[in-house]
CSV table of C-alpha atoms in Angstrom, one decimal:
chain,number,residue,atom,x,y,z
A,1,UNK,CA,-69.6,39.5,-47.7
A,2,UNK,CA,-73.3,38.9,-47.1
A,3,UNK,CA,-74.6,41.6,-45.3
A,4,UNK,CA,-76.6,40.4,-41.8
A,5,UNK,CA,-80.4,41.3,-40.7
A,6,UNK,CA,-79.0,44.1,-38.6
A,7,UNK,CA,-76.4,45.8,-40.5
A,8,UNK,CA,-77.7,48.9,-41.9
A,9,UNK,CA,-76.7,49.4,-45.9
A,10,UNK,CA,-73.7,51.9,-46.6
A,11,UNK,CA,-75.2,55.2,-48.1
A,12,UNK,CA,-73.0,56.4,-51.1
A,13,UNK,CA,-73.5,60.0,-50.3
A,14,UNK,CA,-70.6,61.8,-49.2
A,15,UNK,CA,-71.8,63.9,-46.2
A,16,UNK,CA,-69.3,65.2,-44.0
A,17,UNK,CA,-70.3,64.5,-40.0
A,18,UNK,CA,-71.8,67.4,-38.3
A,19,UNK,CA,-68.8,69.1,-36.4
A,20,UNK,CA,-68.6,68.0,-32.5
A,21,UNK,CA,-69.2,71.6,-30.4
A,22,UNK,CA,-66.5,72.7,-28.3
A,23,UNK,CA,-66.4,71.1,-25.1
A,24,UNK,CA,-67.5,73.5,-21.9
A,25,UNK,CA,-64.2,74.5,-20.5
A,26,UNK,CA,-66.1,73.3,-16.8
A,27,UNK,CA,-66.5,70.5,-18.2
A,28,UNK,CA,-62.9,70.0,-19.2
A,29,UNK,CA,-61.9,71.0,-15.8
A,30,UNK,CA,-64.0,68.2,-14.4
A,31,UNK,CA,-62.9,65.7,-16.3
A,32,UNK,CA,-58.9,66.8,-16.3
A,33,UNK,CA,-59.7,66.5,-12.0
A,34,UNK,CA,-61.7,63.1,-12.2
A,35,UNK,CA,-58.1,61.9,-14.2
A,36,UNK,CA,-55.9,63.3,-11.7
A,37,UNK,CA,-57.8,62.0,-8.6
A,38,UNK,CA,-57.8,58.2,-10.5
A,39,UNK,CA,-54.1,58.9,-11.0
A,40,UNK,CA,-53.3,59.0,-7.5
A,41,UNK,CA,-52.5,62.7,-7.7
A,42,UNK,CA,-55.4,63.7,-5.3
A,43,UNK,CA,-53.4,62.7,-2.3
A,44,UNK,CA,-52.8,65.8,-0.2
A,45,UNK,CA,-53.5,67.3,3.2
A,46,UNK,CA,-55.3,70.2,3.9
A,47,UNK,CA,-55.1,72.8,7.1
A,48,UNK,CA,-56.4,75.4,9.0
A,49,UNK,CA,-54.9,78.4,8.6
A,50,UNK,CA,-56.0,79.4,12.0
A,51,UNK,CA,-55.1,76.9,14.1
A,52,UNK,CA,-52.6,74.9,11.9
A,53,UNK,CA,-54.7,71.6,12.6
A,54,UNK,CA,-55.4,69.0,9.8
A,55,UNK,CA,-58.4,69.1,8.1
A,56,UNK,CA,-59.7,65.8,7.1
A,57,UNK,CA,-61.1,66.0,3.6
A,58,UNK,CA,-62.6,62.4,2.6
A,59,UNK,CA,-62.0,60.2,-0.6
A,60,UNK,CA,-65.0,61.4,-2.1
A,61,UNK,CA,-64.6,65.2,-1.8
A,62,UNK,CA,-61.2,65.7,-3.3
A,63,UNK,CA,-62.1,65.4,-6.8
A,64,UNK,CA,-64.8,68.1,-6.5
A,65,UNK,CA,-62.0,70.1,-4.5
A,66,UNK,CA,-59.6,69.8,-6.9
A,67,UNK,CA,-62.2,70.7,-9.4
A,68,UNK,CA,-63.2,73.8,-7.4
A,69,UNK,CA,-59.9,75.0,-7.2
A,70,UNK,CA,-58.8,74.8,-10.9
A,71,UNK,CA,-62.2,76.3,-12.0
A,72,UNK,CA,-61.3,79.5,-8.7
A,73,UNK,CA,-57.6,79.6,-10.5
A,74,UNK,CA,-59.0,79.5,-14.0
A,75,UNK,CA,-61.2,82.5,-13.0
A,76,UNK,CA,-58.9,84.4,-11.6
A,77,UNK,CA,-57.4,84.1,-14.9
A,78,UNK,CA,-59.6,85.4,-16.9
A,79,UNK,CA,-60.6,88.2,-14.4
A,80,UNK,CA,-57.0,88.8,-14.7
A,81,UNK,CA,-56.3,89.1,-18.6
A,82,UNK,CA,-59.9,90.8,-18.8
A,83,UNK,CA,-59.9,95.4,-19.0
A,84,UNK,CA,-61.8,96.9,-16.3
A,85,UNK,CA,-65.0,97.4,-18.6
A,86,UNK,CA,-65.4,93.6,-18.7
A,87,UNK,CA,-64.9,93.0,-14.8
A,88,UNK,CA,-67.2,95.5,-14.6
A,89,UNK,CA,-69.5,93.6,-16.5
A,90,UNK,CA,-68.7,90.1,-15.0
A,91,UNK,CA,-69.7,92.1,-11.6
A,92,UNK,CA,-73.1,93.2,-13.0
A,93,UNK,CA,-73.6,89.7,-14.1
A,94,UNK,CA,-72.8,87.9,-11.0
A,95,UNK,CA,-75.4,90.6,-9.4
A,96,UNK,CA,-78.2,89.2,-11.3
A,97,UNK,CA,-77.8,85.5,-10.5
A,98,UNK,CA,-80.4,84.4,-8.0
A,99,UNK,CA,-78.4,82.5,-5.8
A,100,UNK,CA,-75.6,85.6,-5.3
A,101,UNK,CA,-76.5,86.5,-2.0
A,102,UNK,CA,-77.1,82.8,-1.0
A,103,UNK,CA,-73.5,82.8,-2.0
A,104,UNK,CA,-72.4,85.6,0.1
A,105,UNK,CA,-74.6,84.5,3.0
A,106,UNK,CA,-72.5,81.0,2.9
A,107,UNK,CA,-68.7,82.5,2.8
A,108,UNK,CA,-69.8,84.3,5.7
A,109,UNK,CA,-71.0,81.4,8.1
A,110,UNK,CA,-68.1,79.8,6.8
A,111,UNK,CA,-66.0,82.8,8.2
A,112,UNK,CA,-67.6,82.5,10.9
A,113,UNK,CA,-67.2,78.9,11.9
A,114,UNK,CA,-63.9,79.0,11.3
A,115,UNK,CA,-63.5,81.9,13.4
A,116,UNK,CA,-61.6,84.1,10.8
A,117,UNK,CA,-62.2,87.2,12.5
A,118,UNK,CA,-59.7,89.3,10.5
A,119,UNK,CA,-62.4,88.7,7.8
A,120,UNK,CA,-65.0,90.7,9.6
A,121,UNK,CA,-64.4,94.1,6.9
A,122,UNK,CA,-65.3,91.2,4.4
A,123,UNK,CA,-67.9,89.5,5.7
A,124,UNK,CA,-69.5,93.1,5.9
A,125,UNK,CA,-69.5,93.9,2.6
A,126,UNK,CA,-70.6,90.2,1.8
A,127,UNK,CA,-73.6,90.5,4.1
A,128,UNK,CA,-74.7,94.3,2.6
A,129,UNK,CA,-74.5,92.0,-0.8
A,130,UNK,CA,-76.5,89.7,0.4
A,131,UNK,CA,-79.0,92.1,1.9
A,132,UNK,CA,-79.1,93.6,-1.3
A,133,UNK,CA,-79.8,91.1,-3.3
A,134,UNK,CA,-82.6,89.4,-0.8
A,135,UNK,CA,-84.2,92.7,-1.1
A,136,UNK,CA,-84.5,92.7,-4.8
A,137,UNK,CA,-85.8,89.2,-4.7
A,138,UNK,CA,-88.7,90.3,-2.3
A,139,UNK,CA,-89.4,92.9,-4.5
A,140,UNK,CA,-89.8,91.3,-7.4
């Protein structure tokens, strides 16, 4: 066969393709929910535990929820299978990211607007965090 203007020549070498990295396991999590939710299998209802109402969760959030909550179940996972010396360590790491106390700040509004009082011992410790880590920010 005649070869056309923009087909590049064959190369006789015999160089093996670069090997493809493994893909980031949050990636693999986001892509296994975007398959779900096209499936149909992101149809569910969600409710206050408080007051028992639905919560209305819209067509557009439920493949980021379902994302959020295999990525929650795959960390608890790990944190599970890991020895104390390595929680340890994930707890010194999570420390050091700069939006930590942002973090903290948000699951306590969120405690708060829902009005999960028996949260308060929590939301404690969560604000001291978040003090804490606002405080070393400043100082910086």
């Amino acid at each position: 066969e005649a070869a056309s203007k923009g087909d590049v020549p064959a190369t006789s070498s015999s160089a093996k393709p670069a090997p493809q990295p493994a893909p980031c396991p949050v990636a693999q999590v986001r892509e296994a929910a975007e398959r779900l939710t096209e499936e149909g299998f992101g149809d569910f209802e969600l409710s206050d535990a408080a007051t028992g109402r639905l919560v209305p969760v819209p067509t557009a959030a439920r493949q980021a929820l379902i994302a959020a909550i295999a990525l929650h179940a795959r960390g608890r996972e790990i944190l599970a299978s890991e020895t104390e010396g390595t929680a340890a360590s994930a707890a010194a790491l999570l420390e050091q990211l700069s939006n930590y106390g942002q973090l903290q700040l948000d699951i306590c509004w969120a405690y708060a607007v829902l009005g999960y009082t028996d949260r308060l011992p929590d939301a404690e410790a969560r604000l001291e965090i978040a003090e804490r880590m606002v405080r070393r920010q400043v100082d910086r």
